[in-house]
CSV table of C-alpha atoms in Angstrom, one decimal:
chain,number,residue,atom,x,y,z
A,1,MET,CA,20.5,-13.6,42.7
A,2,ASN,CA,21.5,-15.4,39.5
A,3,LYS,CA,18.5,-17.7,39.7
A,4,HIS,CA,16.3,-14.6,40.2
A,5,LYS,CA,17.8,-12.9,37.1
A,6,GLY,CA,17.3,-16.1,35.2
A,7,SER,CA,13.7,-16.5,36.1
A,8,VAL,CA,13.0,-12.8,35.2
A,9,GLY,CA,14.7,-13.3,31.9
A,10,GLN,CA,12.6,-16.4,31.2
A,11,ARG,CA,9.4,-14.6,32.1
A,12,ILE,CA,10.3,-11.8,29.7
A,13,ARG,CA,11.1,-14.2,26.9
A,14,ARG,CA,7.8,-16.0,27.5
A,15,ILE,CA,5.8,-12.7,27.4
A,16,VAL,CA,7.6,-11.6,24.3
A,17,GLY,CA,7.0,-14.9,22.7
A,18,ARG,CA,3.3,-14.8,23.5
A,19,VAL,CA,3.0,-11.3,22.2
A,20,LEU,CA,4.6,-12.3,18.9
A,21,LEU,CA,2.3,-15.3,18.6
A,22,VAL,CA,-0.8,-13.0,19.2
A,23,TRP,CA,0.4,-10.6,16.5
A,24,LEU,CA,1.1,-13.5,14.1
A,25,GLY,CA,-2.4,-14.8,14.8
A,26,VAL,CA,-3.9,-11.4,14.1
A,27,TRP,CA,-2.0,-11.1,10.8
A,28,LEU,CA,-3.0,-14.6,9.7
A,29,ALA,CA,-6.6,-13.9,10.6
A,30,GLY,CA,-6.5,-10.6,8.7
A,31,ILE,CA,-5.1,-12.2,5.6
A,32,LEU,CA,-7.8,-14.8,5.6
A,33,LEU,CA,-10.7,-12.5,6.4
A,34,PHE,CA,-9.7,-9.7,4.1
A,35,SER,CA,-9.4,-12.1,1.2
A,36,PHE,CA,-13.2,-11.6,0.9
A,37,LEU,CA,-14.4,-9.0,3.4
A,38,PRO,CA,-14.0,-5.2,2.9
A,39,VAL,CA,-11.1,-3.7,4.8
A,40,PRO,CA,-12.6,-1.2,7.4
A,41,PHE,CA,-9.2,0.5,8.1
A,42,SER,CA,-5.5,0.0,7.7
A,43,ALA,CA,-2.5,0.2,10.0
A,44,VAL,CA,-1.4,3.4,8.2
A,45,MET,CA,-4.8,5.0,8.7
A,46,ALA,CA,-4.7,4.2,12.4
A,47,GLU,CA,-1.2,5.5,12.7
A,48,ARG,CA,-2.1,8.8,10.9
A,49,GLN,CA,-5.3,9.2,13.1
A,50,ILE,CA,-3.6,8.5,16.4
A,51,GLY,CA,-0.7,10.8,15.4
A,52,ALA,CA,-3.1,13.6,14.7
A,53,TRP,CA,-4.8,13.2,18.1
A,54,LEU,CA,-1.5,13.2,19.9
A,55,ARG,CA,-0.6,16.4,18.1
A,56,GLY,CA,-3.9,17.9,19.3
A,57,ASP,CA,-5.3,18.0,15.8
A,58,PHE,CA,-8.9,16.8,16.3
A,59,SER,CA,-10.0,18.1,12.9
A,60,TYR,CA,-8.1,15.3,11.1
A,61,VAL,CA,-10.2,12.3,10.1
A,62,ALA,CA,-8.7,9.4,8.2
A,63,HIS,CA,-11.5,8.6,5.8
A,64,SER,CA,-12.1,5.8,3.3
A,65,ASP,CA,-15.1,4.4,1.4
A,66,TRP,CA,-14.7,0.8,0.4
A,67,VAL,CA,-15.6,-0.1,-3.2
A,68,GLY,CA,-15.4,-3.4,-5.0
A,69,HIS,CA,-13.2,-4.1,-8.0
A,70,ASP,CA,-16.0,-3.6,-10.5
A,71,GLU,CA,-16.8,-0.2,-9.0
A,72,ILE,CA,-13.3,1.1,-9.8
A,73,SER,CA,-12.4,2.4,-13.3
A,74,PRO,CA,-10.0,0.0,-15.0
A,75,TRP,CA,-7.9,3.0,-15.8
A,76,MET,CA,-7.1,3.4,-12.1
A,77,GLY,CA,-5.7,-0.2,-11.8
A,78,LEU,CA,-3.7,0.3,-15.0
A,79,ALA,CA,-2.3,3.7,-13.7
A,80,VAL,CA,-0.9,2.3,-10.5
A,81,ILE,CA,0.5,-0.7,-12.3
A,82,ALA,CA,2.1,1.5,-14.9
A,83,SER,CA,3.6,3.9,-12.3
A,84,GLU,CA,4.4,1.6,-9.4
A,85,ASP,CA,4.8,-2.0,-10.5
A,86,GLN,CA,4.7,-3.0,-14.2
A,87,LYS,CA,5.5,-6.7,-13.4
A,88,PHE,CA,2.6,-7.0,-11.0
A,89,PRO,CA,0.5,-9.5,-13.0
A,90,THR,CA,3.4,-11.9,-13.3
A,91,HIS,CA,5.6,-11.7,-10.2
A,92,TRP,CA,5.1,-13.6,-7.0
A,93,GLY,CA,5.2,-10.5,-4.7
A,94,PHE,CA,8.7,-9.3,-5.3
A,95,ASP,CA,10.5,-7.7,-8.2
A,96,VAL,CA,13.8,-9.5,-8.0
A,97,ALA,CA,15.5,-7.4,-10.6
A,98,ALA,CA,14.6,-4.2,-8.8
A,99,ILE,CA,15.7,-5.6,-5.5
A,100,GLU,CA,19.1,-6.6,-7.0
A,101,SER,CA,19.4,-3.1,-8.5
A,102,VAL,CA,18.9,-1.6,-5.0
A,103,LEU,CA,21.4,-4.0,-3.4
A,104,ASP,CA,24.0,-3.1,-6.0
A,105,LYS,CA,24.0,0.5,-4.9
A,106,SER,CA,27.2,1.6,-3.1
A,107,ASP,CA,25.3,3.1,-0.1
A,108,ASN,CA,23.2,1.2,2.4
A,109,ARG,CA,20.2,3.5,2.4
A,110,MET,CA,16.9,1.7,2.0
A,111,ARG,CA,15.3,2.6,-1.2
A,112,GLY,CA,12.2,1.7,-3.2
A,113,ALA,CA,11.7,-1.4,-5.3
A,114,SER,CA,8.5,-2.3,-3.4
A,115,THR,CA,5.8,-4.0,-5.4
A,116,LEU,CA,2.1,-3.3,-5.1
A,117,SER,CA,1.9,-6.5,-3.1
A,118,GLN,CA,4.5,-5.3,-0.6
A,119,GLN,CA,2.9,-1.9,-0.4
A,120,THR,CA,-0.5,-3.5,0.3
A,121,ALA,CA,1.0,-5.7,3.1
A,122,LYS,CA,2.8,-2.7,4.6
A,123,ASN,CA,-0.1,-0.3,4.5
A,124,LEU,CA,-2.6,-2.8,5.8
A,125,PHE,CA,-0.7,-4.4,8.6
A,126,LEU,CA,2.5,-2.5,9.5
A,127,TRP,CA,3.8,1.0,10.4
A,128,GLU,CA,5.4,3.8,8.4
A,129,GLY,CA,9.2,4.3,8.4
A,130,ARG,CA,12.2,2.4,7.1
A,131,SER,CA,13.9,-0.4,9.0
A,132,TRP,CA,15.1,-3.9,8.3
A,133,VAL,CA,12.7,-5.3,10.9
A,134,ARG,CA,9.7,-3.8,9.2
A,135,LYS,CA,11.0,-4.9,5.8
A,136,GLY,CA,11.4,-8.4,7.1
A,137,LEU,CA,7.8,-8.5,8.4
A,138,GLU,CA,6.6,-6.9,5.2
A,139,ALA,CA,8.3,-9.7,3.2
A,140,GLY,CA,6.5,-12.4,5.3
A,141,LEU,CA,3.1,-10.7,5.0
A,142,THR,CA,3.6,-10.3,1.3
A,143,VAL,CA,4.2,-14.0,0.8
A,144,GLY,CA,1.0,-14.6,2.9
A,145,ILE,CA,-1.2,-12.4,0.8
A,146,GLU,CA,0.3,-13.6,-2.5
A,147,THR,CA,-0.5,-17.1,-1.4
A,148,VAL,CA,-4.1,-16.6,-0.2
A,149,TRP,CA,-5.3,-13.6,-2.3
A,150,THR,CA,-5.7,-13.3,-6.1
A,151,LYS,CA,-3.9,-10.5,-7.9
A,152,ARG,CA,-7.3,-8.9,-8.4
A,153,ARG,CA,-7.9,-8.9,-4.7
A,154,ILE,CA,-4.5,-7.4,-3.9
A,155,LEU,CA,-5.1,-4.6,-6.4
A,156,THR,CA,-8.6,-3.9,-5.0
A,157,VAL,CA,-7.3,-3.7,-1.4
A,158,TYR,CA,-4.4,-1.6,-2.4
A,159,LEU,CA,-6.6,0.9,-4.2
A,160,ASN,CA,-9.0,1.1,-1.2
A,161,ILE,CA,-6.3,1.8,1.4
A,162,ALA,CA,-3.7,3.8,-0.5
A,163,GLU,CA,-3.2,7.3,0.9
A,164,PHE,CA,-4.1,10.1,-1.7
A,165,GLY,CA,-3.9,13.1,0.6
A,166,PRO,CA,-4.3,14.2,4.2
A,167,GLY,CA,-7.0,12.0,5.6
A,168,ILE,CA,-8.0,10.8,2.2
A,169,PHE,CA,-7.6,7.0,1.8
A,170,GLY,CA,-8.8,4.9,-1.0
A,171,VAL,CA,-9.7,5.7,-4.6
A,172,GLU,CA,-13.4,6.3,-3.9
A,173,ALA,CA,-12.7,9.0,-1.3
A,174,ALA,CA,-10.0,10.5,-3.6
A,175,SER,CA,-12.3,10.5,-6.6
A,176,GLN,CA,-15.1,12.2,-4.8
A,177,ARG,CA,-12.8,14.7,-3.2
A,178,TYR,CA,-10.8,15.7,-6.2
A,179,PHE,CA,-13.1,15.0,-9.2
A,180,HIS,CA,-16.6,15.0,-7.6
A,181,LYS,CA,-17.5,11.7,-9.1
A,182,PRO,CA,-17.3,8.0,-8.2
A,183,ALA,CA,-14.2,6.0,-8.8
A,184,SER,CA,-16.0,4.0,-11.5
A,185,ARG,CA,-16.1,7.1,-13.7
A,186,LEU,CA,-12.4,8.1,-13.5
A,187,THR,CA,-10.8,8.8,-16.9
A,188,ALA,CA,-7.3,7.8,-17.8
A,189,ALA,CA,-6.0,11.3,-17.1
A,190,ASP,CA,-7.8,11.4,-13.7
A,191,ALA,CA,-6.3,8.0,-12.8
A,192,ALA,CA,-2.8,9.0,-13.9
A,193,LEU,CA,-3.0,12.2,-11.7
A,194,LEU,CA,-4.0,10.2,-8.6
A,195,ALA,CA,-1.2,7.7,-9.3
A,196,ALA,CA,1.2,10.6,-9.7
A,197,VAL,CA,0.8,11.7,-6.0
A,198,LEU,CA,1.2,8.2,-4.5
A,199,PRO,CA,5.0,8.4,-3.9
A,200,ASN,CA,4.3,11.2,-1.4
A,201,PRO,CA,0.6,12.1,-1.0
A,202,ILE,CA,1.4,14.6,1.8
A,203,ARG,CA,3.8,16.6,-0.3
A,204,TYR,CA,2.2,16.1,-3.7
A,205,ARG,CA,-1.4,17.3,-4.1
A,206,ALA,CA,-3.9,16.2,-6.7
A,207,ALA,CA,-6.1,19.2,-5.9
A,208,ALA,CA,-3.3,21.6,-6.8
A,209,PRO,CA,-0.8,19.6,-8.8
A,210,SER,CA,2.7,21.1,-9.2
A,211,GLY,CA,4.7,21.1,-12.4
A,212,TYR,CA,6.4,17.9,-11.2
A,213,VAL,CA,3.1,16.1,-10.6
A,214,ARG,CA,1.9,17.1,-14.0
A,215,GLU,CA,5.1,15.8,-15.6
A,216,ARG,CA,4.7,12.6,-13.7
A,217,GLN,CA,1.0,12.3,-14.8
A,218,GLN,CA,2.1,12.6,-18.4
A,219,TRP,CA,4.8,10.0,-17.9
A,220,ILE,CA,2.3,7.6,-16.4
A,221,LEU,CA,-0.1,8.2,-19.3
A,222,ARG,CA,2.7,7.3,-21.7
A,223,GLN,CA,3.5,4.2,-19.7
A,224,MET,CA,-0.2,3.2,-19.8
A,225,ARG,CA,-0.3,3.5,-23.6
A,226,GLN,CA,3.0,1.6,-24.0
A,227,LEU,CA,1.6,-1.3,-21.8
A,228,GLY,CA,-1.4,-1.5,-24.2
A,229,GLY,CA,-4.0,0.5,-22.5
A,230,GLU,CA,-7.1,-1.4,-21.3
A,231,GLY,CA,-5.9,-4.3,-23.4
A,232,PHE,CA,-3.1,-4.9,-20.9
A,233,LEU,CA,-5.6,-5.7,-18.1
A,234,GLN,CA,-7.6,-7.9,-20.5
A,235,ARG,CA,-4.5,-9.9,-21.6
A,236,ASN,CA,-3.3,-10.3,-18.0
A,237,LYS,CA,-6.1,-11.9,-16.0
A,238,LEU,CA,-5.7,-11.0,-12.4
A,239,ASP,CA,-7.9,-13.7,-10.9
């Protein structure tokens, strides 16, 4: 009986190990391929779509239109940096000061402090929700994309897979939906409004912005000016 239990346990461990190796291979291949290929969909897009189908909502379609870096208004990149991660050009994937601030809190709830690099890794490869397992995987994937990709590539992928509303993924789809123009023509105010909904694009709507979203938009515009406007991106080469 003990030998039987031992053999079963060994088989389970081998299966789990093989599954983990397969997933590791998929993630490594994804990091390498998406360093130059357009991203067709993300893990979050797949999660949202499958969740809609399971709820019986067949009208929901997770939609994204890939655009290259030069097809995105520079204001959009500046807006997300100003609102989400002002140290993006210089850090190596993690904002250490922000992490220390979170860890210094008296409670153990998992909070923000995620950089654009971490958000890109999570949105592209992982699932929604908060857990230490997911955060650990996110950290490893973040190191991977920071090692292989340029900052410019990370920002481009982030803007193409970020969720801006129900079924609306990527800055091109958001720009066409909310402003009826391509992402290349977004103004500073347009970009700040889109960035303002990113913390919770299901609750906050760019199509009908609440007072809070408008206040956040104005705060982001001030941050963009304080960073130096377009000159910030020119001074901080992302290649």
